[in-house]
GROMACS .gro file of C-alpha atoms in nm:
model
  483
    1MET     CA    1  -3.345  -2.964   1.432
    2ILE     CA    2  -3.089  -3.152   1.569
    3ALA     CA    3  -3.167  -3.487   1.363
    4LYS     CA    4  -3.206  -3.260   1.043
    5LEU     CA    5  -2.878  -3.137   1.115
    6ARG     CA    6  -2.682  -3.453   1.163
    7THR     CA    7  -2.805  -3.580   0.778
    8PHE     CA    8  -2.717  -3.258   0.653
    9PHE     CA    9  -2.362  -3.345   0.783
   10GLU     CA   10  -2.381  -3.713   0.692
   11TYR     CA   11  -2.497  -3.580   0.336
   12ALA     CA   12  -2.214  -3.293   0.281
   13GLU     CA   13  -1.933  -3.558   0.326
   14SER     CA   14  -2.118  -3.713   0.051
   15ASP     CA   15  -1.931  -3.675  -0.292
   16LYS     CA   16  -2.189  -3.550  -0.474
   17PHE     CA   17  -2.226  -3.243  -0.249
   18ARG     CA   18  -1.850  -3.201  -0.265
   19LYS     CA   19  -1.886  -3.168  -0.654
   20ILE     CA   20  -2.141  -2.899  -0.580
   21LEU     CA   21  -1.912  -2.788  -0.331
   22LYS     CA   22  -1.621  -2.696  -0.594
   23TRP     CA   23  -1.844  -2.499  -0.845
   24ILE     CA   24  -1.956  -2.299  -0.510
   25VAL     CA   25  -1.661  -2.219  -0.418
   26VAL     CA   26  -1.513  -2.101  -0.784
   27GLY     CA   27  -1.796  -1.869  -0.837
   28THR     CA   28  -1.772  -1.699  -0.532
   29LEU     CA   29  -1.376  -1.694  -0.549
   30LEU     CA   30  -1.456  -1.549  -0.876
   31VAL     CA   31  -1.743  -1.356  -0.728
   32TYR     CA   32  -1.496  -1.194  -0.498
   33LEU     CA   33  -1.176  -1.139  -0.727
   34PHE     CA   34  -1.406  -0.968  -0.986
   35THR     CA   35  -1.519  -0.687  -0.779
   36SER     CA   36  -1.147  -0.631  -0.568
   37ILE     CA   37  -1.019  -0.544  -0.888
   38SER     CA   38  -1.289  -0.391  -0.982
   39ALA     CA   39  -1.152  -0.110  -0.692
   40TYR     CA   40  -0.842  -0.049  -0.851
   41ALA     CA   41  -0.942  -0.140  -1.287
   42GLU     CA   42  -1.161   0.190  -1.419
   43TRP     CA   43  -1.412   0.006  -1.695
   44PHE     CA   44  -1.596   0.313  -1.727
   45PRO     CA   45  -1.553   0.643  -1.611
   46GLY     CA   46  -1.569   0.665  -1.240
   47SER     CA   47  -1.631   0.272  -1.219
   48THR     CA   48  -1.400   0.248  -0.944
   49HIS     CA   49  -1.581   0.501  -0.701
   50TYR     CA   50  -1.835   0.184  -0.657
   51PHE     CA   51  -1.609  -0.048  -0.558
   52VAL     CA   52  -1.345   0.094  -0.351
   53PHE     CA   53  -1.337   0.057   0.022
   54SER     CA   54  -1.402   0.426   0.160
   55SER     CA   55  -1.720   0.436  -0.054
   56LYS     CA   56  -2.093   0.299   0.085
   57SER     CA   57  -2.104   0.129  -0.248
   58GLY     CA   58  -1.760  -0.048  -0.176
   59LEU     CA   59  -1.833  -0.095   0.199
   60LEU     CA   60  -2.154  -0.284   0.137
   61ILE     CA   61  -1.990  -0.550  -0.161
   62ARG     CA   62  -1.645  -0.605   0.006
   63ILE     CA   63  -1.883  -0.723   0.317
   64VAL     CA   64  -2.131  -0.894   0.058
   65THR     CA   65  -1.863  -1.100  -0.089
   66SER     CA   66  -1.640  -1.152   0.230
   67LEU     CA   67  -1.946  -1.314   0.348
   68MET     CA   68  -2.018  -1.528   0.083
   69PHE     CA   69  -1.612  -1.617   0.110
   70GLY     CA   70  -1.710  -1.735   0.407
   71PHE     CA   71  -2.030  -1.937   0.392
   72ALA     CA   72  -1.844  -2.138   0.139
   73CYS     CA   73  -1.524  -2.174   0.318
   74PHE     CA   74  -1.779  -2.300   0.585
   75LEU     CA   75  -1.914  -2.513   0.387
   76VAL     CA   76  -1.598  -2.699   0.343
   77TYR     CA   77  -1.532  -2.736   0.669
   78VAL     CA   78  -1.857  -2.891   0.749
   79SER     CA   79  -1.748  -3.133   0.479
   80PHE     CA   80  -1.425  -3.227   0.515
   81ARG     CA   81  -1.433  -3.147   0.939
   82LYS     CA   82  -1.288  -3.442   1.036
   83SER     CA   83  -0.937  -3.323   0.848
   84ILE     CA   84  -0.941  -2.995   0.881
   85ASN     CA   85  -0.712  -2.894   1.213
   86TYR     CA   86  -0.947  -2.657   1.353
   87LYS     CA   87  -0.696  -2.597   1.631
   88TRP     CA   88  -0.546  -2.282   1.436
   89LEU     CA   89  -0.882  -2.094   1.501
   90PHE     CA   90  -0.913  -2.075   1.846
   91VAL     CA   91  -0.509  -1.893   1.819
   92PHE     CA   92  -0.655  -1.671   1.486
   93GLY     CA   93  -0.963  -1.602   1.802
   94ALA     CA   94  -0.722  -1.528   2.043
   95LEU     CA   95  -0.531  -1.272   1.823
   96LEU     CA   96  -0.796  -1.089   1.713
   97PHE     CA   97  -0.934  -1.058   2.092
   98VAL     CA   98  -0.628  -0.933   2.206
   99ILE     CA   99  -0.591  -0.622   1.944
  100LEU     CA  100  -0.934  -0.608   2.063
  101LEU     CA  101  -0.877  -0.534   2.419
  102CYS     CA  102  -0.489  -0.276   2.237
  103MET     CA  103  -0.828  -0.069   2.092
  104PHE     CA  104  -0.868   0.066   2.425
  105TYR     CA  105  -0.611   0.171   2.559
  106THR     CA  106  -0.403   0.246   2.231
  107PRO     CA  107  -0.457   0.606   2.158
  108THR     CA  108  -0.656   0.733   1.828
  109TYR     CA  109  -0.464   1.109   1.846
  110TYR     CA  110  -0.099   1.196   1.786
  111SER     CA  111   0.076   1.558   1.742
  112VAL     CA  112   0.468   1.612   1.656
  113LEU     CA  113   0.692   1.921   1.707
  114TYR     CA  114   0.917   1.843   1.425
  115ARG     CA  115   1.230   2.037   1.209
  116THR     CA  116   1.182   2.062   0.857
  117THR     CA  117   1.457   2.216   0.599
  118LYS     CA  118   1.162   2.087   0.282
  119LEU     CA  119   1.143   2.485   0.106
  120TYR     CA  120   1.318   2.676   0.493
  121ASP     CA  121   1.426   2.605   0.805
  122PHE     CA  122   1.159   2.611   1.054
  123MET     CA  123   1.003   2.466   1.326
  124ALA     CA  124   0.600   2.231   1.206
  125GLN     CA  125   0.349   2.092   1.399
  126TYR     CA  126   0.226   1.807   1.301
  127GLU     CA  127  -0.123   1.640   1.389
  128THR     CA  128  -0.353   1.373   1.314
  129SER     CA  129  -0.624   1.150   1.471
  130VAL     CA  130  -0.858   0.838   1.360
  131SER     CA  131  -1.206   0.876   1.398
  132ILE     CA  132  -1.380   0.565   1.672
  133GLU     CA  133  -1.602   0.500   1.322
  134THR     CA  134  -1.253   0.409   1.114
  135VAL     CA  135  -1.131   0.223   1.447
  136ILE     CA  136  -1.389   0.006   1.407
  137LYS     CA  137  -1.434  -0.083   1.056
  138MET     CA  138  -1.067  -0.089   1.052
  139TYR     CA  139  -1.118  -0.384   1.333
  140PHE     CA  140  -1.315  -0.588   1.146
  141SER     CA  141  -1.149  -0.529   0.827
  142PHE     CA  142  -0.825  -0.683   0.968
  143ALA     CA  143  -1.051  -0.960   1.147
  144VAL     CA  144  -1.136  -1.062   0.791
  145ASP     CA  145  -0.792  -1.017   0.699
  146VAL     CA  146  -0.724  -1.311   0.957
  147LEU     CA  147  -1.066  -1.576   0.813
  148PHE     CA  148  -0.917  -1.523   0.456
  149ALA     CA  149  -0.559  -1.664   0.619
  150PHE     CA  150  -0.697  -1.932   0.797
  151CYS     CA  151  -0.943  -2.106   0.499
  152PHE     CA  152  -0.666  -2.011   0.219
  153VAL     CA  153  -0.457  -2.241   0.455
  154PHE     CA  154  -0.691  -2.487   0.611
  155VAL     CA  155  -0.955  -2.490   0.444
  156LEU     CA  156  -0.973  -2.489   0.079
  157PRO     CA  157  -0.647  -2.696   0.013
  158HIS     CA  158  -0.920  -2.956   0.073
  159ILE     CA  159  -1.145  -2.888  -0.200
  160PHE     CA  160  -0.885  -2.838  -0.411
  161ASP     CA  161  -0.808  -3.195  -0.471
  162LYS     CA  162  -0.741  -3.138  -0.870
  163ARG     CA  163  -0.527  -2.841  -1.057
  164THR     CA  164  -0.720  -2.838  -1.314
  165LEU     CA  165  -0.974  -2.642  -1.064
  166PHE     CA  166  -0.741  -2.348  -1.049
  167LEU     CA  167  -0.776  -2.245  -1.372
  168TYR     CA  168  -1.136  -2.226  -1.377
  169VAL     CA  169  -0.954  -1.889  -1.102
  170LEU     CA  170  -0.624  -1.797  -1.243
  171LEU     CA  171  -0.765  -1.815  -1.627
  172PRO     CA  172  -1.031  -1.533  -1.558
  173PHE     CA  173  -0.774  -1.349  -1.388
  174MET     CA  174  -0.514  -1.351  -1.694
  175LEU     CA  175  -0.852  -1.249  -1.891
  176ILE     CA  176  -0.832  -0.935  -1.743
  177ILE     CA  177  -0.472  -0.826  -1.741
  178PHE     CA  178  -0.494  -0.933  -2.108
  179TYR     CA  179  -0.805  -0.680  -2.142
  180SER     CA  180  -0.564  -0.419  -1.930
  181LEU     CA  181  -0.247  -0.471  -2.183
  182ILE     CA  182  -0.440  -0.443  -2.520
  183TYR     CA  183  -0.598  -0.131  -2.395
  184SER     CA  184  -0.277  -0.004  -2.267
  185LEU     CA  185  -0.105  -0.038  -2.585
  186PHE     CA  186  -0.436   0.040  -2.817
  187LYS     CA  187  -0.478   0.397  -2.610
  188GLU     CA  188  -0.102   0.473  -2.468
  189LYS     CA  189   0.060   0.362  -2.769
  190GLU     CA  190   0.203   0.661  -2.860
  191TYR     CA  191   0.428   0.611  -2.534
  192TYR     CA  192   0.493   0.286  -2.649
  193ILE     CA  193   0.619   0.401  -2.998
  194ARG     CA  194   0.800   0.647  -2.788
  195PHE     CA  195   1.003   0.382  -2.584
  196VAL     CA  196   1.083   0.129  -2.843
  197LYS     CA  197   1.250   0.432  -3.042
  198GLY     CA  198   1.478   0.557  -2.669
  199ASP     CA  199   1.310   0.838  -2.630
  200TRP     CA  200   1.310   0.767  -2.274
  201GLU     CA  201   1.383   0.853  -1.970
  202TYR     CA  202   1.232   0.770  -1.588
  203ASN     CA  203   0.897   0.892  -1.489
  204ALA     CA  204   0.683   0.876  -1.172
  205VAL     CA  205   0.397   0.886  -1.380
  206THR     CA  206   0.421   0.657  -1.683
  207ILE     CA  207   0.124   0.509  -1.820
  208GLY     CA  208  -0.125   0.279  -1.617
  209SER     CA  209  -0.354   0.103  -1.860
  210ILE     CA  210  -0.712   0.075  -1.719
  211PHE     CA  211  -0.566   0.098  -1.358
  212GLY     CA  212  -0.472   0.461  -1.330
  213ASN     CA  213  -0.111   0.425  -1.293
  214LYS     CA  214   0.189   0.257  -1.316
  215GLN     CA  215   0.159   0.130  -0.942
  216GLN     CA  216  -0.182   0.008  -0.942
  217TRP     CA  217  -0.099  -0.166  -1.272
  218GLY     CA  218   0.239  -0.322  -1.148
  219ILE     CA  219   0.059  -0.499  -0.816
  220PHE     CA  220  -0.125  -0.707  -1.101
  221LEU     CA  221   0.128  -0.688  -1.348
  222ALA     CA  222   0.376  -0.888  -1.050
  223PRO     CA  223   0.199  -1.203  -1.031
  224SER     CA  224   0.129  -1.238  -1.392
  225LEU     CA  225   0.403  -1.419  -1.509
  226PRO     CA  226   0.416  -1.710  -1.257
  227VAL     CA  227  -0.008  -1.727  -1.314
  228SER     CA  228   0.064  -1.743  -1.707
  229PHE     CA  229   0.299  -2.025  -1.636
  230LEU     CA  230   0.135  -2.231  -1.420
  231CYS     CA  231  -0.144  -2.231  -1.617
  232ALA     CA  232   0.027  -2.348  -1.921
  233PHE     CA  233   0.205  -2.618  -1.672
  234PHE     CA  234  -0.172  -2.704  -1.589
  235ILE     CA  235  -0.320  -2.755  -1.920
  236CYS     CA  236   0.066  -2.983  -2.033
  237LYS     CA  237  -0.017  -3.219  -1.729
  238SER     CA  238  -0.417  -3.291  -1.796
  239ASN     CA  239  -0.613  -3.456  -1.999
  240SER     CA  240  -0.669  -3.214  -2.277
  241LYS     CA  241  -0.613  -3.279  -2.636
  242LYS     CA  242  -0.291  -3.230  -2.834
  243VAL     CA  243  -0.328  -2.946  -3.055
  244LEU     CA  244  -0.543  -2.763  -2.765
  245LYS     CA  245  -0.260  -2.802  -2.560
  246ILE     CA  246  -0.031  -2.693  -2.799
  247ILE     CA  247  -0.322  -2.381  -2.893
  248SER     CA  248  -0.297  -2.254  -2.499
  249CYS     CA  249   0.092  -2.267  -2.489
  250ILE     CA  250   0.132  -2.016  -2.825
  251LEU     CA  251  -0.130  -1.797  -2.605
  252LEU     CA  252   0.004  -1.781  -2.305
  253SER     CA  253   0.387  -1.752  -2.440
  254ILE     CA  254   0.171  -1.452  -2.607
  255PHE     CA  255   0.010  -1.304  -2.229
  256PHE     CA  256   0.401  -1.392  -2.122
  257ILE     CA  257   0.557  -1.166  -2.375
  258LEU     CA  258   0.390  -0.905  -2.362
  259THR     CA  259   0.348  -0.900  -1.963
  260SER     CA  260   0.683  -0.877  -1.944
  261PHE     CA  261   0.739  -0.589  -2.161
  262CYS     CA  262   0.474  -0.356  -2.031
  263ALA     CA  263   0.596  -0.448  -1.730
  264LEU     CA  264   0.896  -0.248  -1.804
  265ALA     CA  265   0.792  -0.042  -2.057
  266SER     CA  266   0.519   0.145  -1.744
  267PHE     CA  267   0.815   0.089  -1.562
  268CYS     CA  268   0.725  -0.047  -1.208
  269LYS     CA  269   1.012  -0.178  -1.000
  270THR     CA  270   0.798  -0.406  -0.840
  271ALA     CA  271   0.648  -0.548  -1.144
  272ILE     CA  272   0.983  -0.586  -1.342
  273ILE     CA  273   1.207  -0.733  -1.054
  274SER     CA  274   0.983  -0.975  -1.015
  275ASN     CA  275   0.946  -1.019  -1.337
  276PHE     CA  276   1.298  -1.075  -1.393
  277LEU     CA  277   1.371  -1.298  -1.041
  278PHE     CA  278   1.094  -1.545  -1.194
  279ILE     CA  279   1.240  -1.608  -1.480
  280CYS     CA  280   1.544  -1.678  -1.349
  281PHE     CA  281   1.458  -1.967  -1.117
  282ILE     CA  282   1.238  -2.112  -1.443
  283ILE     CA  283   1.630  -2.121  -1.594
  284LEU     CA  284   1.766  -2.269  -1.267
  285GLY     CA  285   1.459  -2.500  -1.236
  286ILE     CA  286   1.521  -2.599  -1.607
  287ILE     CA  287   1.897  -2.665  -1.518
  288PHE     CA  288   1.846  -2.827  -1.245
  289TRP     CA  289   1.573  -3.090  -1.470
  290LEU     CA  290   1.795  -3.122  -1.755
  291PHE     CA  291   2.073  -3.269  -1.499
  292ILE     CA  292   1.901  -3.462  -1.306
  293ASN     CA  293   1.661  -3.657  -1.572
  294LYS     CA  294   1.926  -3.629  -1.881
  295ARG     CA  295   2.180  -3.922  -1.879
  296LYS     CA  296   2.411  -3.649  -2.098
  297LEU     CA  297   2.574  -3.304  -1.959
  298VAL     CA  298   2.574  -3.200  -2.277
  299LEU     CA  299   2.299  -2.996  -2.290
  300PRO     CA  300   2.261  -2.837  -1.927
  301ILE     CA  301   2.638  -2.694  -1.913
  302ILE     CA  302   2.567  -2.537  -2.307
  303LEU     CA  303   2.233  -2.400  -2.101
  304SER     CA  304   2.425  -2.322  -1.761
  305SER     CA  305   2.769  -2.152  -2.011
  306LEU     CA  306   2.509  -1.882  -2.164
  307VAL     CA  307   2.337  -1.749  -1.821
  308ILE     CA  308   2.738  -1.726  -1.655
  309VAL     CA  309   2.787  -1.604  -2.044
  310GLY     CA  310   2.521  -1.343  -2.025
  311ILE     CA  311   2.576  -1.228  -1.708
  312ILE     CA  312   2.945  -1.160  -1.808
  313GLY     CA  313   2.776  -0.996  -2.064
  314LEU     CA  314   2.572  -0.769  -1.892
  315VAL     CA  315   2.842  -0.610  -1.664
  316VAL     CA  316   3.111  -0.600  -1.920
  317PHE     CA  317   2.862  -0.438  -2.081
  318MET     CA  318   2.739  -0.147  -1.810
  319LYS     CA  319   3.095  -0.080  -1.766
  320ILE     CA  320   3.167  -0.009  -2.107
  321ASP     CA  321   3.090   0.365  -2.234
  322SER     CA  322   3.093   0.295  -2.587
  323LEU     CA  323   2.826   0.011  -2.534
  324HIS     CA  324   2.531   0.201  -2.447
  325GLU     CA  325   2.613   0.630  -2.616
  326SER     CA  326   2.317   0.554  -2.786
  327GLY     CA  327   2.062   0.322  -3.007
  328ILE     CA  328   1.917   0.057  -2.825
  329GLY     CA  329   2.212  -0.024  -2.598
  330LYS     CA  330   2.188   0.367  -2.470
  331THR     CA  331   1.780   0.243  -2.356
  332VAL     CA  332   1.895  -0.079  -2.228
  333PHE     CA  333   2.147   0.124  -2.000
  334ASN     CA  334   1.902   0.372  -1.933
  335ILE     CA  335   1.669   0.128  -1.738
  336ILE     CA  336   1.872  -0.045  -1.596
  337ASN     CA  337   2.055   0.220  -1.448
  338THR     CA  338   1.779   0.361  -1.373
  339LEU     CA  339   1.622   0.028  -1.149
  340PHE     CA  340   1.900   0.044  -0.974
  341THR     CA  341   1.956   0.401  -0.935
  342GLU     CA  342   1.617   0.482  -0.853
  343GLY     CA  343   1.532   0.132  -0.649
  344SER     CA  344   1.846   0.227  -0.439
  345THR     CA  345   1.649   0.582  -0.314
  346THR     CA  346   1.331   0.371  -0.269
  347ALA     CA  347   1.426   0.133  -0.042
  348SER     CA  348   1.717   0.391   0.132
  349SER     CA  349   1.368   0.603   0.196
  350ARG     CA  350   1.152   0.301   0.324
  351LEU     CA  351   1.390   0.136   0.529
  352GLU     CA  352   1.470   0.440   0.717
  353ILE     CA  353   1.079   0.502   0.807
  354MET     CA  354   1.087   0.134   0.940
  355LEU     CA  355   1.386   0.140   1.167
  356VAL     CA  356   1.272   0.503   1.266
  357THR     CA  357   0.892   0.341   1.359
  358LEU     CA  358   1.106   0.051   1.546
  359GLN     CA  359   1.260   0.209   1.784
  360ASN     CA  360   1.000   0.486   1.881
  361PHE     CA  361   0.758   0.160   1.868
  362PRO     CA  362   0.522   0.146   2.278
  363ALA     CA  363   0.620  -0.082   2.498
  364THR     CA  364   0.261  -0.121   2.557
  365ASN     CA  365   0.209  -0.231   2.198
  366ILE     CA  366   0.524  -0.433   2.108
  367PHE     CA  367   0.340  -0.783   2.150
  368PHE     CA  368   0.009  -0.740   1.964
  369GLY     CA  369   0.085  -0.411   1.786
  370PHE     CA  370  -0.209  -0.129   1.667
  371SER     CA  371  -0.501  -0.168   1.543
  372LYS     CA  372  -0.538  -0.145   1.216
  373GLY     CA  373  -0.673   0.166   1.129
  374VAL     CA  374  -0.387   0.369   1.402
  375LEU     CA  375  -0.086   0.266   1.249
  376ASP     CA  376  -0.071   0.487   1.024
  377CYS     CA  377  -0.125   0.829   1.210
  378PHE     CA  378   0.165   0.660   1.472
  379VAL     CA  379   0.422   0.589   1.208
  380ARG     CA  380   0.336   0.962   1.011
  381THR     CA  381   0.444   1.164   1.346
  382VAL     CA  382   0.715   0.923   1.490
  383VAL     CA  383   0.882   1.026   1.076
  384PRO     CA  384   0.722   1.363   0.979
  385TYR     CA  385   1.006   1.499   0.795
  386MET     CA  386   0.969   1.164   0.554
  387ASN     CA  387   0.553   1.244   0.486
  388ASN     CA  388   0.503   0.907   0.472
  389GLY     CA  389   0.396   0.608   0.616
  390LEU     CA  390   0.507   0.270   0.593
  391HIS     CA  391   0.497   0.130   0.283
  392THR     CA  392   0.631  -0.227   0.339
  393GLY     CA  393   0.376  -0.540   0.375
  394LEU     CA  394   0.597  -0.749   0.617
  395ALA     CA  395   0.611  -0.446   0.839
  396ILE     CA  396   0.266  -0.286   0.878
  397TYR     CA  397   0.233  -0.665   0.939
  398PHE     CA  398   0.412  -0.645   1.229
  399GLY     CA  399   0.323  -0.248   1.400
  400ARG     CA  400  -0.113  -0.432   1.312
  401THR     CA  401  -0.005  -0.779   1.548
  402GLY     CA  402   0.329  -0.744   1.735
  403ILE     CA  403   0.598  -1.012   1.813
  404ILE     CA  404   0.269  -1.217   1.850
  405GLY     CA  405   0.101  -1.177   1.558
  406SER     CA  406   0.430  -1.193   1.317
  407VAL     CA  407   0.573  -1.508   1.535
  408ILE     CA  408   0.163  -1.693   1.413
  409TYR     CA  409   0.307  -1.597   1.084
  410ILE     CA  410   0.647  -1.772   1.022
  411VAL     CA  411   0.515  -2.044   1.196
  412LEU     CA  412   0.204  -2.069   0.858
  413LEU     CA  413   0.460  -1.962   0.678
  414GLY     CA  414   0.699  -2.225   0.753
  415ILE     CA  415   0.429  -2.479   0.677
  416ILE     CA  416   0.453  -2.396   0.324
  417ILE     CA  417   0.799  -2.364   0.258
  418TRP     CA  418   0.756  -2.680   0.404
  419SER     CA  419   0.514  -2.750   0.142
  420MET     CA  420   0.658  -2.624  -0.164
  421ILE     CA  421   1.001  -2.815  -0.069
  422LYS     CA  422   0.815  -3.153  -0.109
  423ILE     CA  423   0.661  -3.011  -0.406
  424MET     CA  424   1.014  -2.920  -0.567
  425LYS     CA  425   1.160  -3.325  -0.447
  426LYS     CA  426   0.845  -3.465  -0.716
  427ASN     CA  427   0.874  -3.224  -0.940
  428CYS     CA  428   1.215  -3.025  -1.034
  429ILE     CA  429   1.096  -2.713  -1.260
  430TYR     CA  430   0.719  -2.676  -1.150
  431GLY     CA  431   0.903  -2.649  -0.784
  432PHE     CA  432   1.102  -2.459  -0.887
  433ALA     CA  433   0.839  -2.221  -1.034
  434ILE     CA  434   0.655  -2.216  -0.685
  435LEU     CA  435   0.908  -2.104  -0.544
  436GLY     CA  436   0.992  -1.793  -0.813
  437THR     CA  437   0.632  -1.717  -0.733
  438PHE     CA  438   0.747  -1.684  -0.389
  439VAL     CA  439   1.018  -1.515  -0.455
  440THR     CA  440   0.769  -1.267  -0.655
  441SER     CA  441   0.605  -1.202  -0.356
  442PHE     CA  442   0.819  -1.126  -0.126
  443ILE     CA  443   0.922  -0.888  -0.352
  444LEU     CA  444   0.571  -0.758  -0.318
  445ASN     CA  445   0.560  -0.750   0.003
  446LEU     CA  446   0.864  -0.509   0.086
  447SER     CA  447   0.751  -0.289  -0.209
  448GLU     CA  448   0.373  -0.259  -0.143
  449LEU     CA  449   0.114  -0.241   0.129
  450GLU     CA  450   0.018  -0.643   0.183
  451ILE     CA  451   0.123  -0.889   0.260
  452LEU     CA  452   0.075  -1.312   0.185
  453ILE     CA  453  -0.184  -1.566   0.376
  454VAL     CA  454  -0.343  -1.257   0.583
  455SER     CA  455  -0.447  -1.014   0.338
  456SER     CA  456  -0.821  -1.051   0.109
  457SER     CA  457  -0.693  -0.826  -0.124
  458ALA     CA  458  -0.725  -0.830  -0.461
  459THR     CA  459  -0.305  -0.716  -0.522
  460VAL     CA  460  -0.201  -1.074  -0.294
  461TYR     CA  461  -0.574  -1.183  -0.416
  462ILE     CA  462  -0.443  -1.457  -0.625
  463LEU     CA  463  -0.079  -1.529  -0.517
  464ASN     CA  464  -0.245  -1.623  -0.216
  465LEU     CA  465  -0.393  -1.878  -0.398
  466ILE     CA  466  -0.131  -2.044  -0.546
  467LEU     CA  467   0.147  -1.999  -0.337
  468VAL     CA  468  -0.032  -2.092   0.024
  469THR     CA  469  -0.386  -2.330  -0.108
  470LEU     CA  470  -0.165  -2.493  -0.401
  471PRO     CA  471   0.122  -2.616  -0.232
  472ILE     CA  472  -0.064  -2.751   0.039
  473SER     CA  473  -0.308  -2.879  -0.154
  474GLU     CA  474  -0.042  -3.050  -0.323
  475THR     CA  475   0.010  -3.212   0.010
  476ILE     CA  476  -0.266  -3.299   0.124
  477LYS     CA  477  -0.328  -3.531  -0.205
  478GLU     CA  478   0.005  -3.682  -0.144
  479ARG     CA  479  -0.068  -3.769   0.219
  480GLU     CA  480  -0.417  -3.931   0.087
  481TYR     CA  481  -0.204  -4.116  -0.168
  482ALA     CA  482  -0.001  -4.284   0.081
  483LEU     CA  483  -0.257  -4.381   0.348
   0.00000   0.00000   0.00000
């Protein structure tokens, strides 16, 4: 038995095995991607029920696909075991162990008496609890999140030795999003017609394509813009024929425009802000690249001047009433004004929930947090008058892992940012695209439930691939070339 294992380990390090392993990993990632998105996207009436985590079939699918992902990463670990930093396994293992201990002394029932003035001024009682079954289920769900973190940071970068390999996962994701865009344009065309004509005012429920509502659709539209740009960049840098590169860039440009338009029309604030900031970073990257690589400074100066004029023009447009009293000007003004108004309202309410939660955080949980299933119950009893839980990924992660988990996360984030800095030194535009995508993920972490790195959710699945695995794989390749 030992001799067979030794033979397998030796074979696992061969180039032949690694070539096969690449397709095993890509296939596993695609299966997990499709099943995860299917929990949000309705392919046929009622299809989400079969994939959503709360259903029995969805739970079974999640277990099977997580095991498939874990097995594929285990094979990568075996193949590259001499170069993988296994010490982090002990760090993550210790974190899971202490959180497991916290489950035994953290209450699962919470009750609070509070005053409400929503309809009438009176006292009300709010009670909530979590079953032991849910606590155990959520603990294993968090364990999967931690497993994904280790794999995306320390394992997968070794198998993704070529940028084009990422395209086999990114392009299918874009095809799904493209399908949702076309589906929405046809099914919800009346809304788009009113929007273009200026017959628009803010509504919490607008359009949602196959995702049901604008919020679920928006969290997939947010990373779609960076993905389309990076795909175009990878294709242009590949050895493909020039005609194929031109056609691909045209198609990706169309996708870029459609995504931006649909994100604006659905008025998902997260997607709008993310897309706007990403475009700003791309423009900055182009300006820096022109300044660094071009001897003549006329073009970068002109481009910089246009950006400054654009900012000044926007300020003037918002301040002078006659410019936005009717027509397209009125629509643009309403969109921008609503974005600031609604955005500040949403941000202030979420900030209040976070501050009150931190002020009342129990000393017994401050270092290792609450278990994944209990945190929401605690938060809702701390701020019952808000009738909501934490809705910020960064705050939720702190609540689940405490100070120790947050320190671990900061260290992991530092590793990733350092890899991004190295990319920026080599290629300015590519580096700014990665940095702009990172800002996109940060906006998503602030406004939505998920967090970069330590999450197995479909909403940040693609972001983990292009912000965690991609930069670190570039750093590994650079180190190997140096040797």
